[in-house]
């Protein structure tokens, strides 16, 4: 085995041989259920024949064309399709490759918009804690997840961070709604503190991703956030990298509350693991002044290439034809019910949350107090390892600023059936029993 390759850790993993649907097989012949779509990416599962056909057809025509030299039809069609799907007042799309790139693009567009509007002092971006917006320096500066940010902090500006609205750890004596509104009002306070005229934008995930473990805000939250952004004249960026493209049982997370953002970030499910593809969706009102004052000073080599866009178009086509957004809503609710049943049997499951096929379980040392496990126990990793031994891949992270609070995301492909949900839940049940706490 080669020792040359490294990623985050030195843990040795099985080598994948092939994958189909929601299943993957390693080179030892073991079958794994992909119950987290990789990194919440593989919307259609693996080896979908329609995507293979679309990619091969595009490869036969042209794989790559550079955006400053050619337009290409798949990119034009994908932009039209995205505008159609998001609805509302959006009418401009900009392509990039991955989620971090889409967040960088949103930040830079917001910044350049203010610059071209003659308000160059607007350079403050407000984000939430905990949150995850990506690994590149701009996206990392928006992120609050201590192990990821701490080593690099001296390299970026420290911007104001407001509390992410948890519904699990609502402070005693407050209703979930009161607390959600208080969290939103922290935005108002942060804007006042730095001065609204210095603020470019606020960025948030509609439903929390890996950093909170699928925390769904109270219904009152985003209306208040939108009102605050509008009142102070700052832009609202919604990071839909994880929640977009059907994942939460709507095409986009913002549609749960019909909150209108100024910029949306999309990635992950857009290429669905078949090709890295990401986008921001916005309005001409923002892009016109930027283009009129010399152009958007930003771009990536692979942005909007024909193969990427043909892949994303095919992914969207399958989601529409196979009614996978509807499946994510209904079968996701069914899976959530099964996870809630597991929580009645396993005392360390403190919370089951999420929407559609973006679900999470948070594990606690004490259900009453919601006290997290001591981080030295690495409980989330233990659960994940045990689940893997029982043939299920799940996605562990920590809910309390990346330091403590173990959760795992359960986010299978949108094609997952009820029978497959039963299989996932039964295997998790066995894995939890084997943990023998
Ligand atoms: C909400 C959110 N934004 C941005 C990113 C970064 O995406 P990528 O890893 O494709 O750069 C992620 C990745 O998990 C994410 O969940």
Tab-separated table of C-alpha atoms and ligand atoms in Angstrom:
chain	number	residue	atom	x	y	z
A	1	UNK	CA	0.000	0.000	0.000
A	2	UNK	CA	1.302	3.467	-0.910
A	3	UNK	CA	2.120	5.924	1.892
A	4	UNK	CA	2.432	8.893	-0.422
A	5	UNK	CA	-1.118	10.198	-0.312
A	6	UNK	CA	-2.358	12.226	2.649
A	7	UNK	CA	-5.524	14.096	3.584
A	8	UNK	CA	-6.700	15.189	7.045
A	9	UNK	CA	-5.557	12.203	9.064
A	10	UNK	CA	-3.385	9.138	8.879
A	11	UNK	CA	-6.306	6.698	9.338
A	12	UNK	CA	-6.237	3.919	6.756
A	13	UNK	CA	-9.519	3.424	4.959
A	14	UNK	CA	-10.873	0.660	2.716
A	15	UNK	CA	-10.205	1.187	-0.991
A	16	UNK	CA	-13.361	1.596	-3.046
A	17	UNK	CA	-13.726	-0.738	-6.010
A	18	UNK	CA	-17.105	0.264	-7.415
A	19	UNK	CA	-20.398	1.845	-6.437
A	20	UNK	CA	-23.960	1.667	-7.668
A	21	UNK	CA	-27.100	3.312	-6.341
A	22	UNK	CA	-26.701	3.846	-2.600
A	23	UNK	CA	-24.114	1.065	-2.260
A	24	UNK	CA	-20.333	0.986	-2.555
A	25	UNK	CA	-18.050	-2.071	-2.551
A	26	UNK	CA	-14.446	-2.049	-1.384
A	27	UNK	CA	-11.590	-4.096	-2.815
A	28	UNK	CA	-12.064	-6.714	-0.054
A	29	UNK	CA	-15.592	-7.311	-1.322
A	30	UNK	CA	-17.389	-5.598	1.594
A	31	UNK	CA	-20.594	-3.742	0.790
A	32	UNK	CA	-21.160	-0.315	2.359
A	33	UNK	CA	-24.399	1.689	2.365
A	34	UNK	CA	-23.573	5.296	1.499
A	35	UNK	CA	-25.864	6.861	4.096
A	36	UNK	CA	-24.262	10.296	3.802
A	37	UNK	CA	-23.895	10.629	0.009
A	38	UNK	CA	-20.124	10.902	0.490
A	39	UNK	CA	-19.919	14.421	1.862
A	40	UNK	CA	-23.644	15.084	1.247
A	41	UNK	CA	-22.907	15.236	-2.464
A	42	UNK	CA	-24.158	12.141	-4.304
A	43	UNK	CA	-27.763	13.265	-4.787
A	44	UNK	CA	-28.461	10.493	-7.318
A	45	UNK	CA	-26.340	7.814	-5.720
A	46	UNK	CA	-23.654	6.193	-7.809
A	47	UNK	CA	-23.408	5.084	-11.451
A	48	UNK	CA	-26.696	6.592	-12.591
A	49	UNK	CA	-26.960	5.566	-16.277
A	50	UNK	CA	-28.513	8.889	-17.384
A	51	UNK	CA	-25.541	10.835	-16.045
A	52	UNK	CA	-23.072	8.464	-17.637
A	53	UNK	CA	-24.849	8.857	-20.991
A	54	UNK	CA	-24.980	12.658	-20.741
A	55	UNK	CA	-21.315	12.877	-19.796
A	56	UNK	CA	-20.208	10.544	-22.583
A	57	UNK	CA	-22.294	12.482	-25.116
A	58	UNK	CA	-20.699	15.742	-23.977
A	59	UNK	CA	-17.190	14.222	-23.973
A	60	UNK	CA	-17.749	13.255	-27.589
A	61	UNK	CA	-18.508	16.912	-28.427
A	62	UNK	CA	-16.262	19.051	-26.232
A	63	UNK	CA	-15.152	18.613	-22.623
A	64	UNK	CA	-13.478	21.939	-22.014
A	65	UNK	CA	-13.841	25.399	-23.479
A	66	UNK	CA	-12.512	28.455	-21.717
A	67	UNK	CA	-15.055	31.055	-20.758
A	68	UNK	CA	-13.109	34.029	-22.149
A	69	UNK	CA	-12.851	32.353	-25.551
A	70	UNK	CA	-16.189	30.597	-26.093
A	71	UNK	CA	-19.734	30.497	-24.871
A	72	UNK	CA	-20.975	26.937	-24.551
A	73	UNK	CA	-24.543	25.686	-24.824
A	74	UNK	CA	-24.596	23.527	-21.654
A	75	UNK	CA	-23.489	26.554	-19.580
A	76	UNK	CA	-26.135	28.805	-21.155
A	77	UNK	CA	-28.794	26.128	-20.627
A	78	UNK	CA	-27.731	25.431	-17.042
A	79	UNK	CA	-27.868	29.136	-16.176
A	80	UNK	CA	-31.421	29.314	-17.611
A	81	UNK	CA	-32.424	26.172	-15.765
A	82	UNK	CA	-31.102	27.423	-12.416
A	83	UNK	CA	-32.917	30.746	-12.786
A	84	UNK	CA	-36.062	28.801	-13.547
A	85	UNK	CA	-35.672	26.591	-10.484
A	86	UNK	CA	-34.816	29.283	-7.922
A	87	UNK	CA	-37.708	31.520	-9.018
A	88	UNK	CA	-38.112	34.957	-7.430
A	89	UNK	CA	-36.117	37.925	-8.656
A	90	UNK	CA	-32.915	36.080	-9.497
A	91	UNK	CA	-31.644	36.519	-13.037
A	92	UNK	CA	-27.864	36.056	-13.052
A	93	UNK	CA	-25.635	32.990	-12.588
A	94	UNK	CA	-21.861	32.686	-12.217
A	95	UNK	CA	-20.146	29.274	-12.314
A	96	UNK	CA	-17.234	27.887	-10.331
A	97	UNK	CA	-15.948	24.444	-9.387
A	98	UNK	CA	-16.537	23.588	-5.707
A	99	UNK	CA	-18.449	24.861	-2.706
A	100	UNK	CA	-15.609	26.961	-1.291
A	101	UNK	CA	-15.223	28.581	-4.700
A	102	UNK	CA	-18.892	29.482	-4.806
A	103	UNK	CA	-18.630	31.097	-1.358
A	104	UNK	CA	-15.498	33.008	-2.428
A	105	UNK	CA	-17.385	34.145	-5.509
A	106	UNK	CA	-20.325	35.374	-3.426
A	107	UNK	CA	-18.047	37.286	-1.044
A	108	UNK	CA	-16.098	38.871	-3.855
A	109	UNK	CA	-19.203	39.802	-5.818
A	110	UNK	CA	-20.717	41.432	-2.711
A	111	UNK	CA	-17.499	43.311	-2.050
A	112	UNK	CA	-17.067	44.443	-5.641
A	113	UNK	CA	-20.710	45.470	-5.840
A	114	UNK	CA	-20.230	47.938	-2.987
A	115	UNK	CA	-16.929	49.048	-4.465
A	116	UNK	CA	-18.553	49.828	-7.803
A	117	UNK	CA	-21.472	51.547	-6.051
A	118	UNK	CA	-19.025	54.077	-4.555
A	119	UNK	CA	-19.110	52.557	-1.052
A	120	UNK	CA	-15.624	51.053	-0.807
A	121	UNK	CA	-15.659	51.173	3.001
A	122	UNK	CA	-18.147	48.267	3.074
A	123	UNK	CA	-15.726	45.449	3.763
A	124	UNK	CA	-17.189	43.751	6.867
A	125	UNK	CA	-18.863	40.368	6.427
A	126	UNK	CA	-20.925	39.027	9.311
A	127	UNK	CA	-21.308	35.263	9.725
A	128	UNK	CA	-22.503	32.798	12.362
A	129	UNK	CA	-20.964	30.552	15.006
A	130	UNK	CA	-20.776	27.624	14.562
A	131	UNK	CA	-20.799	27.483	10.785
A	132	UNK	CA	-18.955	25.997	7.851
A	133	UNK	CA	-18.518	27.825	4.567
A	134	UNK	CA	-15.451	26.173	3.067
A	135	UNK	CA	-11.724	25.702	3.300
A	136	UNK	CA	-10.285	28.509	1.177
A	137	UNK	CA	-9.176	31.614	3.059
A	138	UNK	CA	-12.196	33.829	2.377
A	139	UNK	CA	-14.697	31.051	3.080
A	140	UNK	CA	-12.682	30.042	6.155
A	141	UNK	CA	-12.886	33.598	7.475
A	142	UNK	CA	-16.690	33.163	7.432
A	143	UNK	CA	-16.439	29.777	9.157
A	144	UNK	CA	-16.633	29.174	12.910
A	145	UNK	CA	-15.329	25.716	13.706
A	146	UNK	CA	-12.295	26.101	15.938
A	147	UNK	CA	-10.063	23.195	14.837
A	148	UNK	CA	-10.401	24.301	11.215
A	149	UNK	CA	-9.964	28.024	11.733
A	150	UNK	CA	-7.507	28.337	14.619
A	151	UNK	CA	-4.222	27.507	12.817
A	152	UNK	CA	-5.008	29.974	10.037
A	153	UNK	CA	-6.649	32.761	11.997
A	154	UNK	CA	-3.653	35.160	11.833
A	155	UNK	CA	-3.949	34.978	8.041
A	156	UNK	CA	-7.450	36.434	7.823
A	157	UNK	CA	-9.575	39.251	9.155
A	158	UNK	CA	-11.645	38.470	12.264
A	159	UNK	CA	-15.203	39.406	11.369
A	160	UNK	CA	-18.193	39.569	13.748
A	161	UNK	CA	-19.870	36.211	14.372
A	162	UNK	CA	-23.396	35.856	15.734
A	163	UNK	CA	-24.976	32.765	17.320
A	164	UNK	CA	-26.427	30.079	15.062
A	165	UNK	CA	-30.014	29.494	16.184
A	166	UNK	CA	-30.072	26.053	17.818
A	167	UNK	CA	-33.437	24.532	18.645
A	168	UNK	CA	-31.811	21.770	20.714
A	169	UNK	CA	-29.973	23.880	23.272
A	170	UNK	CA	-32.421	26.733	23.778
A	171	UNK	CA	-31.426	28.521	27.014
A	172	UNK	CA	-33.668	27.727	29.980
A	173	UNK	CA	-36.739	29.909	30.365
A	174	UNK	CA	-36.967	30.859	26.672
A	175	UNK	CA	-39.195	29.522	23.940
A	176	UNK	CA	-37.574	28.308	20.703
A	177	UNK	CA	-39.140	31.262	18.919
A	178	UNK	CA	-37.894	33.817	21.446
A	179	UNK	CA	-34.396	32.402	21.232
A	180	UNK	CA	-34.425	32.314	17.411
A	181	UNK	CA	-35.441	35.976	17.343
A	182	UNK	CA	-32.731	36.814	19.861
A	183	UNK	CA	-30.173	35.101	17.632
A	184	UNK	CA	-31.441	37.131	14.664
A	185	UNK	CA	-31.282	40.302	16.742
A	186	UNK	CA	-27.593	39.613	17.381
A	187	UNK	CA	-27.209	40.499	13.705
A	188	UNK	CA	-28.826	43.856	14.303
A	189	UNK	CA	-26.485	44.477	17.258
A	190	UNK	CA	-23.389	43.420	15.286
A	191	UNK	CA	-24.317	45.716	12.394
A	192	UNK	CA	-24.844	48.641	14.747
A	193	UNK	CA	-21.543	47.983	16.470
A	194	UNK	CA	-19.445	48.129	13.292
A	195	UNK	CA	-21.726	50.662	11.590
A	196	UNK	CA	-24.131	49.592	8.831
A	197	UNK	CA	-22.231	51.700	6.298
A	198	UNK	CA	-19.184	49.413	6.822
A	199	UNK	CA	-21.015	46.120	6.347
A	200	UNK	CA	-21.065	44.346	2.984
A	201	UNK	CA	-23.145	41.261	3.769
A	202	UNK	CA	-24.370	38.616	6.182
A	203	UNK	CA	-23.814	34.972	5.250
A	204	UNK	CA	-25.689	31.962	6.650
A	205	UNK	CA	-26.601	28.361	5.851
A	206	UNK	CA	-30.421	28.024	5.580
A	207	UNK	CA	-30.266	24.748	7.504
A	208	UNK	CA	-27.029	24.067	9.326
A	209	UNK	CA	-24.640	21.624	7.707
A	210	UNK	CA	-21.760	19.728	9.227
A	211	UNK	CA	-20.902	22.347	11.852
A	212	UNK	CA	-24.256	22.272	13.665
A	213	UNK	CA	-25.538	18.893	12.529
A	214	UNK	CA	-28.561	19.832	10.431
A	215	UNK	CA	-29.882	22.449	12.858
A	216	UNK	CA	-33.158	23.765	11.451
A	217	UNK	CA	-33.883	27.341	12.538
A	218	UNK	CA	-37.243	28.191	14.047
A	219	UNK	CA	-39.751	29.404	11.421
A	220	UNK	CA	-39.505	32.948	12.777
A	221	UNK	CA	-35.747	33.264	12.240
A	222	UNK	CA	-35.197	34.076	8.587
A	223	UNK	CA	-38.032	36.594	8.274
A	224	UNK	CA	-36.344	38.603	11.044
A	225	UNK	CA	-32.908	38.210	9.421
A	226	UNK	CA	-34.264	39.414	6.074
A	227	UNK	CA	-35.922	42.383	7.742
A	228	UNK	CA	-32.679	43.350	9.531
A	229	UNK	CA	-30.574	43.070	6.351
A	230	UNK	CA	-33.078	45.180	4.394
A	231	UNK	CA	-33.423	47.772	7.140
A	232	UNK	CA	-29.638	48.272	7.274
A	233	UNK	CA	-29.184	47.966	3.507
A	234	UNK	CA	-26.741	45.053	3.673
A	235	UNK	CA	-26.677	42.022	1.377
A	236	UNK	CA	-27.864	38.564	2.445
A	237	UNK	CA	-25.868	35.600	1.157
A	238	UNK	CA	-27.389	32.142	1.683
A	239	UNK	CA	-24.888	29.313	1.508
A	240	UNK	CA	-26.926	26.508	-0.061
A	241	UNK	CA	-23.869	24.404	-0.850
A	242	UNK	CA	-25.213	21.554	1.297
A	243	UNK	CA	-28.934	22.377	1.389
A	244	UNK	CA	-29.423	23.094	-2.317
A	245	UNK	CA	-30.565	20.875	-5.201
A	246	UNK	CA	-33.287	18.941	-3.430
A	247	UNK	CA	-31.398	17.819	-0.360
A	248	UNK	CA	-33.856	19.105	2.266
A	249	UNK	CA	-37.071	18.158	0.458
A	250	UNK	CA	-37.323	21.468	-1.416
A	251	UNK	CA	-35.222	22.459	-4.394
A	252	UNK	CA	-33.426	24.971	-2.140
A	253	UNK	CA	-33.311	25.394	1.620
A	254	UNK	CA	-34.519	29.008	1.499
A	255	UNK	CA	-37.831	27.779	0.076
A	256	UNK	CA	-38.849	26.419	3.493
A	257	UNK	CA	-39.375	30.039	4.548
A	258	UNK	CA	-39.419	31.864	1.193
A	259	UNK	CA	-36.631	34.106	2.351
A	260	UNK	CA	-35.197	36.071	-0.551
A	261	UNK	CA	-31.417	36.372	-0.510
A	262	UNK	CA	-29.222	38.592	-2.661
A	263	UNK	CA	-26.808	35.798	-3.516
A	264	UNK	CA	-27.221	32.015	-3.291
A	265	UNK	CA	-24.246	29.620	-3.258
A	266	UNK	CA	-24.730	26.188	-4.829
A	267	UNK	CA	-22.365	23.224	-5.216
A	268	UNK	CA	-22.265	19.613	-3.944
A	269	UNK	CA	-25.590	18.162	-5.250
A	270	UNK	CA	-25.334	20.212	-8.448
A	271	UNK	CA	-22.614	17.980	-9.863
A	272	UNK	CA	-23.829	15.205	-7.512
A	273	UNK	CA	-20.355	13.689	-7.303
A	274	UNK	CA	-20.119	13.115	-11.064
A	275	UNK	CA	-18.224	16.329	-11.780
A	276	UNK	CA	-17.206	19.309	-9.549
A	277	UNK	CA	-19.665	22.072	-10.356
A	278	UNK	CA	-20.788	25.094	-8.383
A	279	UNK	CA	-22.548	28.382	-8.934
A	280	UNK	CA	-23.764	31.573	-7.407
A	281	UNK	CA	-27.215	32.817	-8.332
A	282	UNK	CA	-27.924	36.520	-7.988
A	283	UNK	CA	-29.571	39.528	-9.643
A	284	UNK	CA	-28.552	41.886	-12.445
A	285	UNK	CA	-29.020	44.713	-9.941
A	286	UNK	CA	-25.787	43.485	-8.297
A	287	UNK	CA	-23.864	42.369	-11.356
A	288	UNK	CA	-24.656	45.325	-13.668
A	289	UNK	CA	-22.704	47.945	-11.673
A	290	UNK	CA	-19.782	45.501	-11.339
A	291	UNK	CA	-19.716	44.724	-15.061
A	292	UNK	CA	-20.128	48.408	-15.931
A	293	UNK	CA	-17.136	49.370	-13.810
A	294	UNK	CA	-14.600	47.115	-15.480
A	295	UNK	CA	-15.928	43.601	-14.853
A	296	UNK	CA	-15.991	41.042	-12.047
A	297	UNK	CA	-12.334	40.626	-11.077
A	298	UNK	CA	-12.654	36.963	-10.264
A	299	UNK	CA	-12.866	33.556	-11.927
A	300	UNK	CA	-11.701	29.945	-12.037
A	301	UNK	CA	-10.173	27.980	-14.902
A	302	UNK	CA	-12.781	25.212	-14.852
A	303	UNK	CA	-15.757	27.544	-14.371
A	304	UNK	CA	-18.756	26.735	-16.533
A	305	UNK	CA	-16.937	24.234	-18.717
A	306	UNK	CA	-19.201	22.189	-21.006
A	307	UNK	CA	-18.664	18.847	-19.287
A	308	UNK	CA	-19.460	20.291	-15.847
A	309	UNK	CA	-22.593	22.018	-17.065
A	310	UNK	CA	-23.840	19.071	-19.128
A	311	UNK	CA	-23.415	16.907	-16.035
A	312	UNK	CA	-25.342	19.341	-13.816
A	313	UNK	CA	-28.112	19.650	-16.405
A	314	UNK	CA	-28.419	15.868	-16.515
A	315	UNK	CA	-28.477	15.714	-12.694
A	316	UNK	CA	-31.297	18.252	-12.545
A	317	UNK	CA	-33.133	16.364	-15.297
A	318	UNK	CA	-33.000	13.117	-13.297
A	319	UNK	CA	-34.124	14.866	-10.102
A	320	UNK	CA	-37.119	16.251	-11.985
A	321	UNK	CA	-38.033	13.052	-13.860
A	322	UNK	CA	-37.644	10.779	-10.842
A	323	UNK	CA	-39.345	13.296	-8.501
A	324	UNK	CA	-36.447	13.127	-6.103
A	325	UNK	CA	-37.202	16.393	-4.305
A	326	UNK	CA	-40.557	14.899	-3.354
A	327	UNK	CA	-38.804	11.662	-2.375
A	328	UNK	CA	-36.342	13.569	-0.188
A	329	UNK	CA	-39.298	15.188	1.607
A	330	UNK	CA	-41.428	12.085	2.125
A	331	UNK	CA	-38.828	9.331	2.459
A	332	UNK	CA	-36.621	11.716	4.453
A	333	UNK	CA	-39.495	12.148	6.924
A	334	UNK	CA	-39.861	8.359	7.057
A	335	UNK	CA	-36.137	7.946	7.793
A	336	UNK	CA	-36.336	10.609	10.463
A	337	UNK	CA	-39.142	8.621	12.105
A	338	UNK	CA	-36.906	5.529	12.137
A	339	UNK	CA	-34.050	7.498	13.707
A	340	UNK	CA	-36.446	8.834	16.338
A	341	UNK	CA	-37.357	5.227	17.139
A	342	UNK	CA	-33.665	4.455	17.567
A	343	UNK	CA	-33.490	7.326	20.037
A	344	UNK	CA	-36.117	5.596	22.194
A	345	UNK	CA	-33.822	2.546	22.444
A	346	UNK	CA	-30.397	4.163	22.726
A	347	UNK	CA	-30.102	6.603	25.606
A	348	UNK	CA	-27.060	8.396	24.171
A	349	UNK	CA	-29.057	9.788	21.217
A	350	UNK	CA	-29.957	13.216	22.545
A	351	UNK	CA	-31.539	14.689	19.429
A	352	UNK	CA	-32.724	13.723	15.954
A	353	UNK	CA	-33.130	16.691	13.623
A	354	UNK	CA	-33.021	17.978	10.066
A	355	UNK	CA	-35.247	18.159	6.999
A	356	UNK	CA	-35.661	15.901	3.996
A	357	UNK	CA	-32.519	13.845	3.507
A	358	UNK	CA	-30.350	16.211	5.566
A	359	UNK	CA	-30.715	14.569	8.988
A	360	UNK	CA	-28.505	14.293	12.047
A	361	UNK	CA	-28.328	12.565	15.391
A	362	UNK	CA	-26.569	14.282	18.261
A	363	UNK	CA	-25.072	12.046	20.958
A	364	UNK	CA	-24.950	13.171	24.586
A	365	UNK	CA	-23.563	11.888	27.863
A	366	UNK	CA	-26.763	12.965	29.643
A	367	UNK	CA	-30.095	13.402	27.930
A	368	UNK	CA	-31.557	15.544	30.691
A	369	UNK	CA	-28.775	18.123	30.818
A	370	UNK	CA	-27.759	17.599	27.147
A	371	UNK	CA	-24.173	17.442	28.391
A	372	UNK	CA	-21.858	16.392	25.569
A	373	UNK	CA	-19.446	13.493	25.867
A	374	UNK	CA	-15.929	14.362	26.913
A	375	UNK	CA	-14.135	15.125	23.663
A	376	UNK	CA	-11.330	12.674	24.553
A	377	UNK	CA	-13.889	9.865	24.055
A	378	UNK	CA	-14.219	10.805	20.359
A	379	UNK	CA	-17.734	9.442	20.563
A	380	UNK	CA	-18.829	10.548	17.094
A	381	UNK	CA	-15.820	8.820	15.577
A	382	UNK	CA	-16.535	5.667	17.586
A	383	UNK	CA	-20.124	5.638	16.338
A	384	UNK	CA	-18.960	6.182	12.773
A	385	UNK	CA	-16.403	3.382	12.992
A	386	UNK	CA	-18.950	1.007	14.486
A	387	UNK	CA	-21.527	1.948	11.833
A	388	UNK	CA	-18.945	1.250	9.143
A	389	UNK	CA	-18.293	-2.190	10.685
A	390	UNK	CA	-22.029	-2.747	10.282
A	391	UNK	CA	-21.935	-1.683	6.638
A	392	UNK	CA	-23.174	1.920	6.897
A	393	UNK	CA	-21.195	5.067	6.123
A	394	UNK	CA	-22.242	8.141	8.146
A	395	UNK	CA	-20.615	11.565	8.556
A	396	UNK	CA	-19.308	12.676	12.000
A	397	UNK	CA	-18.665	16.249	13.148
A	398	UNK	CA	-18.928	18.259	16.376
A	399	UNK	CA	-21.815	20.625	17.080
A	400	UNK	CA	-20.214	22.930	19.637
A	401	UNK	CA	-17.694	24.986	17.659
A	402	UNK	CA	-15.980	21.809	16.471
A	403	UNK	CA	-14.697	21.149	19.980
A	404	UNK	CA	-17.330	18.986	21.676
A	405	UNK	CA	-20.894	17.863	20.995
A	406	UNK	CA	-20.829	14.762	18.799
A	407	UNK	CA	-23.218	14.356	15.915
A	408	UNK	CA	-23.372	12.342	12.731
A	409	UNK	CA	-25.123	13.439	9.577
A	410	UNK	CA	-27.430	10.849	8.036
A	411	UNK	CA	-27.985	12.086	4.504
A	412	UNK	CA	-28.390	9.294	1.971
A	413	UNK	CA	-28.834	9.922	-1.759
A	414	UNK	CA	-32.210	11.360	-2.791
A	415	UNK	CA	-33.000	8.092	-4.614
A	416	UNK	CA	-33.126	6.155	-1.314
A	417	UNK	CA	-36.265	4.039	-0.837
A	418	UNK	CA	-38.179	3.257	2.355
A	419	UNK	CA	-36.858	-0.317	2.312
A	420	UNK	CA	-33.326	1.040	2.133
A	421	UNK	CA	-34.093	3.418	5.017
A	422	UNK	CA	-35.209	0.366	7.023
A	423	UNK	CA	-31.894	-1.276	6.198
A	424	UNK	CA	-29.942	1.817	7.282
A	425	UNK	CA	-31.871	2.095	10.560
A	426	UNK	CA	-31.580	-1.650	11.343
A	427	UNK	CA	-27.856	-1.616	10.777
A	428	UNK	CA	-27.432	1.518	12.875
A	429	UNK	CA	-29.487	-0.168	15.602
A	430	UNK	CA	-27.056	-3.110	15.551
A	431	UNK	CA	-24.089	-0.753	15.543
A	432	UNK	CA	-25.445	1.191	18.527
A	433	UNK	CA	-26.026	-2.070	20.428
A	434	UNK	CA	-22.467	-3.141	19.668
A	435	UNK	CA	-21.159	0.096	21.170
A	436	UNK	CA	-22.256	-1.488	24.474
A	437	UNK	CA	-22.226	1.614	26.643
B	1	LIG	C1	-22.418	24.973	3.697
B	1	LIG	C2	-21.127	24.670	2.993
B	1	LIG	N1	-20.479	25.656	2.346
B	1	LIG	C3	-19.316	25.428	1.700
B	1	LIG	C4	-18.731	24.172	1.683
B	1	LIG	C5	-17.434	23.955	0.961
B	1	LIG	O1	-17.608	23.150	-0.145
B	1	LIG	P1	-16.377	22.409	-0.839
B	1	LIG	O2	-15.886	21.397	0.138
B	1	LIG	O3	-16.973	21.811	-2.076
B	1	LIG	O4	-15.350	23.441	-1.161
B	1	LIG	C6	-19.367	23.120	2.343
B	1	LIG	C7	-18.754	21.777	2.375
B	1	LIG	O5	-19.080	20.931	3.180
B	1	LIG	C8	-20.599	23.374	3.015
B	1	LIG	O6	-21.243	22.390	3.676
